[in-house]
Structure formats: structure tokens, C-alpha cells
Amino acid sequence: MTRVRYIADSMTEAITAARRHHGMGVRIVHAGARRTGAFGRALSFEVVIEAATRTSQARRAAREAMARAVMVGRLAADEANASLAAMTTGPACAAVMARLGARLRAQSLPTSLVDHVLGQVGAELQSAAADEIELMAQAAAVNAVAALLPVAAAHTPRRADVAGRPWIIAIAGPTGVGKTTTLAKLAAEWRVARGLRVGLLAADSFRVGAVEQLRTYGSIIGAEVRAANGATSAREALAALAGCDVVLVDTPGRGHRDVGRIGEIASVLTALRPDETYLVLPGSASARTLEESSDAFAPIGATHVVLSKLDESEGLGALIGAVRRGGTPTSWFTTGQEVPDDIEHADAHAFARRLLAEPSVVETKF
Ligand SMILES: Nc1nc2c(ncn2[C@@H]2O[C@H](COP(=O)(O)OP(=O)(O)OP(=O)(O)O)[C@@H](O)[C@H]2O)c(=O)[nH]1
Ligand SMILES: [Mg+2]
């Protein structure tokens, strides 16, 4: 007996997916809410069903019948194999593959990666019986897409992380991608929920509104805020925040063609020597812009990528292309404007399910 877990944004969605794959009479053995998201504040819903192994039984019975037929000489072995293959491929399979290909292309996944995913899914379907095709294709597609996104957890700052020195995280990227909002989400969680001493450093005090935005967050959260302009004053501002456990450095947004000013950010970061540098890439940008941004921001030496605005994206595949091009792993996803809730630890399978718009099969057997 196989158990299958469905996780979705609503209970209805999870049950609908289970019924679609296993029929209306599916037996639900567990249903409930689970806490997800980076800080456990988001909710998702799961149902665990007992998958009647009708499918596997039918397949086994067919195999046995054919084996018996071969034994009694009514069918030659190759005819038996052909019959079995006909059960596992055919129009249902082609339709599922066509739909999958269209979805991947619509999500702007680079063509070579679309072919790769279809190849992987096709290989999995070789062993699928007709009524298993959809379920197996979904699980295989989620796994294949997930394997394309490099993910690595960022460091979680702690009190007095490095004796006498705060843990320093710089956040950089194109204009308006959600750098300051991401910084505020992290700062709020670390200050309010974990009680860390958090410092915020605005690395561009000339830009109208930028320091004010940070000061507003700082006063709500209870974080000390300093502003600087240029490498020397940034070092001084950092020295003033030496008593903090973690310092988050906000940098001004730069267009990806503004090579000179990206260089200025890189030299401020060189002076600050952050422990980690996050590059923020938004799901709302085109594939071309994302790739150009990934190239243009190479000088900042990012250690982690934040994929922002996933809730607004219609081309999540383009983000995979950009991350693979830059070669820096993804650590965070942001999924809305709410501070601090709309941020999650990067999870390649969650990303793949979002890209494939699947209510998702997380585990197929347990
Ligand atoms: N939908 C959505 N909006 C977001 C997300 N993150 C940030 N935003 C919104 O995007 C807008 C710009 O956010 P900021 O954090 O100011 O962006 P920024 O990169 O700091 O901008 P600059 O400093 O001007 O380059 C704001 O309206 C945010 O509320 C997200 O994950 N999803
Ligand atoms: Mg900003």
C-alpha cells in the first residue's frame, strides 16, 4: 500500500489534486495545516491519502497474464513487450508531455533546460502504466526542475556571532527589486523574534528617501540605523554599529547597464568586508534583463541570491537561467510586500511546484 502526501495552499486544492489522481473515493488518512515559510508563519495544507494500488495491481496482473500467455505459446515475447509498451505510452503520455513543454516554455525556462526536463520526465514515464502517467509526470517534472536550481542556506546570525564583531550582510541588486524590503523582513525577524541586536547601514545617504525608509524600519523594529556615503564613511558607520550582533547593509539600486555605479557599490563592499553579500533578482523581470543583471553585478562578489517577487512572476524559469548563469546559489525567496512574513528559505522543490503550478506531490511513498 502506498501513501501519497499532497501539499497545497488550501485544503480544497490538496483534496482536489488527490481526487484527480486517485479518484473520488480516495481514502484520506490525514488532513491538516502545516507551518511553512522561513519563520514558520505561513500556512499550507496537507492531505495524506492511501493510494489504492489499483494501478500497480492492474499492471502486475497484465504482466502476469502476458507472461502466462508467452509461456503457453499464445504470444511471442516481443509481442508481449509491445503490448506492455502500448500500455505505458501512447496519446495520454504525449498529451502530458506536450502540456508540460508548453508550461515550461511559458515560464521562460531556457530551451536547453526545457529539453533536459522533458528528457528526464520521458525516461520516468517509460515505466508508467496508462493511469499513472499524470501522477508520475508531475512528480518527475517537479524533481527535474528542482534539480536545476542551485540552493544553499545562508548563515543564520546569532548573538555575539563573532566575538567583538557583528555578522555583516550586504544586500545589492538592480533598482526596485525589493532589497530594502528584504532587509527589513530579515531585520524584523532577527530583532523581534530572536532578540538580536540589529544594526542597519544605509550605504547611500545622498539618495532621496533611502535613509528615511531605513530609519522608519529601524524605529519600528528597534534597530540602530547609520547612514554613509562612500567607502570611508561606510567604514566609520560600521564601526559605530560594532556592538550589534548583525548589521544589514542596504545599497542603492543600480540599473544593470550602469557599470560605473555598480563598481562604486563594489568598492564600498570591499571596504566593509561583509560576511555575506546577497544579490536580489526579481521574478518580475524578463529573462534578458535577469541575465544582464546577473553579469553586471558580478563585481559585488555575491555569496547568495535572493529571488524576490515570486508572487508577481510569470517567468520563474528565467530566474533559474539567471541563477545558473551567475553560479551563486539561492538562499531566500520573497513572496509579497508584507514585512516580515513574506520571505522563505529557498527550497528548490517548492520553487519547482510554483513554476509548474502544481498543488504538488511532495512524497510519493512513505
Ligand atoms: N509583490 C511583491 N512586492 C515586493 C516584494 N518585495 C518588495 N516588494 C515591493 O517592491 C517595491 C520596491 O521595494 P524596495 O524594497 O524599496 O526595493 P529596493 O530594491 O530597495 O529599491 P531601490 O532601493 O529603490 O533600488 C515596494 O513597493 C515593495 O513593497 C515581493 O516579494 N513581492
Ligand atoms: Mg532600497
XYZ file of C-alpha atoms and ligand atoms in Angstrom:
399
model
C 0.000 0.000 0.000
C 1.378 3.380 -0.977
C 0.796 6.660 0.833
C 0.918 9.932 -1.036
C 1.072 13.369 0.518
C -0.362 16.433 -1.237
C 0.628 19.871 -0.028
C -1.147 22.948 -1.349
C -2.140 26.480 -0.418
C -5.649 25.408 0.541
C -7.241 22.229 1.765
C -9.621 22.233 -1.203
C -6.718 22.363 -3.632
C -4.930 19.500 -1.879
C -8.040 17.305 -1.848
C -8.886 18.159 -5.459
C -5.401 17.110 -6.558
C -5.618 13.846 -4.615
C -9.004 13.076 -6.157
C -7.836 13.968 -9.622
C -5.068 11.406 -9.367
C -6.738 8.686 -7.334
C -10.465 9.054 -7.936
C -13.319 10.499 -5.910
C -13.373 7.597 -3.478
C -9.767 8.113 -2.368
C -9.151 7.289 1.307
C -7.718 10.252 3.253
C -5.681 9.115 6.251
C -4.577 12.544 7.446
C -5.575 16.140 6.725
C -4.246 19.227 8.419
C -2.419 22.526 8.271
C 1.358 22.843 8.437
C 3.506 25.840 9.198
C 5.875 26.816 6.432
C 7.864 29.866 5.404
C 11.234 30.925 6.729
C 9.900 31.753 10.150
C 7.023 29.302 10.323
C 4.344 31.944 9.904
C 2.944 30.848 6.548
C 0.396 28.059 6.402
C -0.005 25.282 3.913
C -2.412 22.371 3.940
C -1.728 18.734 3.508
C -3.670 15.586 2.957
C -2.169 12.148 3.080
C -4.032 9.513 1.167
C -3.754 5.807 0.950
C -3.223 5.185 -2.713
C -5.174 2.100 -3.617
C -2.568 0.276 -5.601
C -5.206 -0.380 -8.195
C -2.758 0.851 -10.779
C 0.119 -1.318 -9.713
C -2.162 -4.298 -9.257
C -3.591 -3.832 -12.730
C -0.120 -3.571 -14.158
C 1.112 -6.604 -12.323
C -1.931 -8.578 -13.437
C -1.377 -7.553 -17.046
C 2.287 -8.522 -16.857
C 1.451 -11.872 -15.320
C -1.245 -12.533 -17.892
C 1.170 -11.772 -20.683
C 3.900 -13.872 -19.114
C 1.450 -16.761 -18.871
C 0.403 -16.207 -22.455
C 4.018 -16.319 -23.578
C 4.560 -19.476 -21.588
C 1.661 -21.251 -23.199
C 2.930 -20.060 -26.564
C -0.060 -17.939 -27.471
C 2.103 -14.787 -27.767
C 5.710 -14.359 -28.765
C 7.834 -12.461 -26.221
C 8.272 -9.405 -28.406
C 4.543 -9.181 -28.978
C 4.065 -9.270 -25.216
C 6.566 -6.465 -24.779
C 4.875 -4.425 -27.474
C 1.551 -4.804 -25.680
C 3.138 -3.673 -22.449
C 4.737 -0.671 -24.143
C 1.388 0.292 -25.622
C 0.029 0.421 -22.080
C 2.771 2.771 -20.977
C 2.974 5.279 -23.822
C 0.506 6.459 -26.409
C -1.702 9.533 -26.621
C -2.080 10.117 -22.870
C 1.662 10.305 -22.485
C 2.087 12.576 -25.493
C -0.599 14.935 -24.194
C 1.002 15.157 -20.755
C 4.433 15.841 -22.286
C 3.016 18.489 -24.643
C 1.305 20.258 -21.745
C 4.461 20.129 -19.666
C 6.612 21.502 -22.503
C 4.158 24.371 -23.022
C 4.167 25.210 -19.306
C 7.977 25.231 -19.108
C 8.277 27.444 -22.170
C 5.560 29.796 -20.900
C 7.623 30.164 -17.712
C 10.634 31.229 -19.859
C 12.801 28.284 -18.900
C 15.765 28.355 -21.325
C 15.176 26.000 -24.255
C 18.064 23.679 -23.455
C 16.674 23.219 -19.932
C 13.155 22.563 -21.263
C 14.597 19.749 -23.384
C 16.503 18.430 -20.396
C 13.391 18.333 -18.183
C 11.288 16.691 -20.907
C 14.025 14.089 -21.410
C 14.066 13.278 -17.701
C 10.290 13.070 -17.464
C 10.069 10.969 -20.631
C 12.561 8.496 -19.179
C 10.482 8.191 -15.988
C 7.315 7.601 -17.974
C 8.803 4.589 -19.689
C 7.788 2.520 -16.719
C 4.392 4.168 -16.124
C 1.090 2.448 -16.742
C -1.554 4.486 -18.545
C -3.390 5.562 -15.418
C -0.179 6.508 -13.614
C 1.125 8.838 -16.319
C -0.166 12.108 -14.965
C 0.963 11.482 -11.403
C 4.384 10.217 -12.405
C 4.904 13.062 -14.887
C 4.149 15.624 -12.191
C 6.463 14.092 -9.641
C 9.222 13.653 -12.232
C 8.806 17.200 -13.542
C 8.986 18.686 -10.034
C 12.147 16.703 -9.322
C 13.744 17.575 -12.669
C 13.011 21.314 -12.353
C 14.103 21.357 -8.695
C 17.443 19.833 -9.644
C 18.101 22.808 -11.927
C 18.052 25.443 -9.179
C 21.191 25.648 -7.040
C 20.193 26.242 -3.412
C 22.325 26.784 -0.299
C 21.212 28.085 3.078
C 22.621 31.409 4.220
C 24.065 31.759 7.705
C 21.560 32.462 10.474
C 23.107 35.154 12.673
C 23.314 34.514 16.416
C 24.048 36.642 19.423
C 27.716 37.644 19.506
C 28.341 35.622 16.385
C 31.957 36.513 16.012
C 33.472 37.813 19.246
C 33.655 41.584 19.147
C 32.351 41.864 15.622
C 28.846 41.798 14.125
C 27.900 39.398 11.351
C 27.657 41.637 8.269
C 25.253 41.030 5.411
C 25.144 43.364 2.407
C 22.189 43.426 0.038
C 22.626 44.644 -3.524
C 20.929 44.453 -6.899
C 19.014 46.345 -9.579
C 16.611 49.185 -8.764
C 13.274 48.494 -7.128
C 13.727 44.736 -6.819
C 12.928 44.599 -3.089
C 16.365 44.986 -1.466
C 15.259 47.250 1.379
C 12.056 45.276 1.968
C 14.026 42.020 2.150
C 16.460 43.635 4.575
C 13.526 44.805 6.733
C 11.985 41.309 6.754
C 15.222 39.748 7.970
C 15.943 42.556 10.434
C 12.452 42.344 11.931
C 12.648 38.610 12.442
C 16.133 38.660 13.934
C 15.404 41.650 16.177
C 11.859 40.901 17.307
C 11.669 37.098 17.323
C 15.270 36.281 18.196
C 16.185 39.335 20.209
C 19.407 40.044 18.350
C 20.955 43.492 18.376
C 20.424 44.542 14.759
C 22.125 47.458 13.020
C 21.060 48.870 9.666
C 23.533 50.714 7.489
C 22.351 52.796 4.522
C 25.287 52.847 2.165
C 23.958 55.747 0.097
C 22.936 58.708 2.221
C 22.512 61.027 -0.786
C 19.607 59.226 -2.344
C 16.334 60.922 -1.503
C 14.139 58.765 0.680
C 16.552 55.836 1.043
C 17.782 56.727 4.527
C 14.287 57.754 5.623
C 12.924 54.379 4.527
C 15.595 52.619 6.583
C 15.093 54.905 9.603
C 11.362 54.157 9.541
C 12.014 50.416 9.585
C 14.699 50.897 12.240
C 12.363 52.763 14.581
C 9.558 50.191 14.169
C 11.863 47.237 14.676
C 14.120 48.762 17.295
C 17.280 48.640 15.206
C 20.060 51.212 15.200
C 20.433 52.967 11.852
C 23.511 54.660 10.379
C 23.954 56.293 7.019
C 27.121 56.626 4.979
C 28.335 57.790 1.647
C 31.438 56.307 0.123
C 33.874 53.726 1.435
C 35.449 55.771 4.242
C 32.230 56.934 5.865
C 30.749 53.431 5.449
C 33.641 52.028 7.493
C 33.043 54.673 10.161
C 29.312 53.902 10.261
C 30.086 50.230 10.607
C 32.446 50.949 13.495
C 29.582 52.777 15.233
C 27.491 49.584 14.952
C 30.217 47.367 16.412
C 28.037 46.446 19.417
C 25.416 44.762 17.199
C 25.093 41.023 16.603
C 24.220 41.535 12.964
C 24.488 44.506 10.599
C 22.450 44.628 7.410
C 23.878 46.923 4.744
C 21.389 48.426 2.290
C 22.860 49.529 -1.025
C 21.260 51.746 -3.677
C 19.667 50.061 -6.684
C 21.584 50.310 -9.936
C 20.474 49.679 -13.487
C 22.266 46.706 -14.992
C 23.811 48.918 -17.668
C 25.206 51.339 -15.070
C 28.563 49.570 -14.854
C 30.385 52.529 -13.246
C 27.969 52.883 -10.359
C 27.845 49.147 -9.778
C 31.623 49.448 -9.441
C 31.118 52.104 -6.732
C 28.956 49.689 -4.749
C 31.593 47.001 -5.184
C 34.259 49.304 -3.705
C 32.057 50.208 -0.706
C 31.519 46.497 -0.122
C 35.245 45.839 -0.405
C 35.759 48.416 2.375
C 33.037 46.862 4.581
C 34.135 43.262 4.017
C 30.675 41.730 4.547
C 30.484 38.097 5.655
C 27.753 37.528 3.111
C 26.521 39.521 0.132
C 23.040 38.874 -1.191
C 22.212 39.691 -4.811
C 18.470 40.260 -5.269
C 16.973 39.166 -8.595
C 13.251 39.746 -9.171
C 10.787 37.281 -10.642
C 9.087 40.219 -12.316
C 11.980 40.876 -14.777
C 12.426 39.444 -18.269
C 14.892 36.641 -18.977
C 17.204 39.018 -20.787
C 17.218 41.639 -18.037
C 17.876 38.954 -15.430
C 20.833 37.558 -17.332
C 22.278 41.028 -17.915
C 21.798 41.861 -14.228
C 23.487 38.649 -13.177
C 26.508 39.539 -15.366
C 26.571 43.233 -14.400
C 26.542 42.565 -10.657
C 29.372 40.019 -10.794
C 31.827 42.592 -9.312
C 29.948 42.695 -5.985
C 31.018 39.088 -5.345
C 27.607 37.813 -4.210
C 27.659 34.786 -1.954
C 23.890 34.201 -2.061
C 20.967 35.076 -4.304
C 17.560 36.266 -3.103
C 14.801 35.556 -5.614
C 12.257 38.302 -4.977
C 8.693 38.984 -6.078
C 7.979 35.345 -6.841
C 4.322 36.226 -6.301
C 4.442 38.582 -9.289
C 6.396 36.363 -11.617
C 5.151 34.880 -14.829
C 8.557 33.610 -15.833
C 10.093 31.655 -12.981
C 12.132 29.660 -15.474
C 14.028 32.825 -16.360
C 15.193 33.038 -12.740
C 16.627 29.529 -12.991
C 18.520 30.589 -16.126
C 19.921 33.691 -14.400
C 20.951 31.864 -11.211
C 22.709 29.130 -13.166
C 24.469 31.743 -15.259
C 25.747 33.600 -12.176
C 26.776 30.384 -10.424
C 25.757 31.691 -6.959
C 23.257 29.586 -5.007
C 19.826 30.798 -3.974
C 19.116 31.219 -0.268
C 15.888 33.171 0.080
C 12.583 33.633 -1.719
C 10.364 36.651 -1.184
C 6.708 36.290 -1.980
C 4.968 39.567 -1.172
C 5.173 43.008 0.402
C 4.401 42.034 3.997
C 7.219 42.607 6.472
C 8.334 40.222 7.955
C 6.073 37.394 6.760
C 6.651 37.209 3.016
C 10.057 35.567 2.998
C 11.012 31.897 2.855
C 14.175 29.859 2.971
C 14.891 28.848 -0.614
C 13.555 25.398 -1.377
C 14.124 24.021 -4.873
C 11.101 21.714 -4.765
C 8.791 24.498 -3.582
C 10.122 26.643 -6.431
C 9.547 23.857 -8.952
C 5.987 23.342 -7.740
C 5.322 27.048 -8.046
C 6.783 27.068 -11.575
C 4.724 24.062 -12.600
C 1.648 25.415 -10.803
C 1.230 22.073 -9.110
C -0.631 21.604 -5.871
C 2.226 19.190 -5.573
C 3.088 15.704 -4.623
C 5.840 16.102 -2.096
C 6.441 12.490 -1.253
C 5.071 9.619 -3.199
C 5.858 6.770 -0.830
C 6.330 6.517 2.875
N 4.851 41.722 -4.819
C 5.992 41.914 -4.156
N 6.427 43.164 -3.949
C 7.586 43.328 -3.280
C 8.353 42.221 -2.811
N 9.461 42.727 -2.205
C 9.371 44.066 -2.290
N 8.252 44.445 -2.941
C 7.781 45.794 -3.263
O 8.634 46.342 -4.247
C 8.727 47.755 -4.090
C 10.200 48.178 -4.021
O 10.734 47.604 -2.836
P 12.091 48.130 -2.181
O 12.408 47.208 -1.077
O 12.023 49.572 -1.874
O 13.068 47.903 -3.405
P 14.612 48.310 -3.487
O 15.293 47.264 -4.284
O 15.148 48.587 -2.146
O 14.506 49.649 -4.327
P 15.677 50.736 -4.563
O 16.394 50.904 -3.269
O 14.914 51.952 -4.986
O 16.538 50.211 -5.667
C 7.952 48.084 -2.828
O 6.668 48.505 -3.202
C 7.882 46.760 -2.089
O 6.755 46.648 -1.240
C 7.858 40.899 -3.057
O 8.436 39.857 -2.708
N 6.676 40.813 -3.740
Mg 16.101 50.270 -1.390
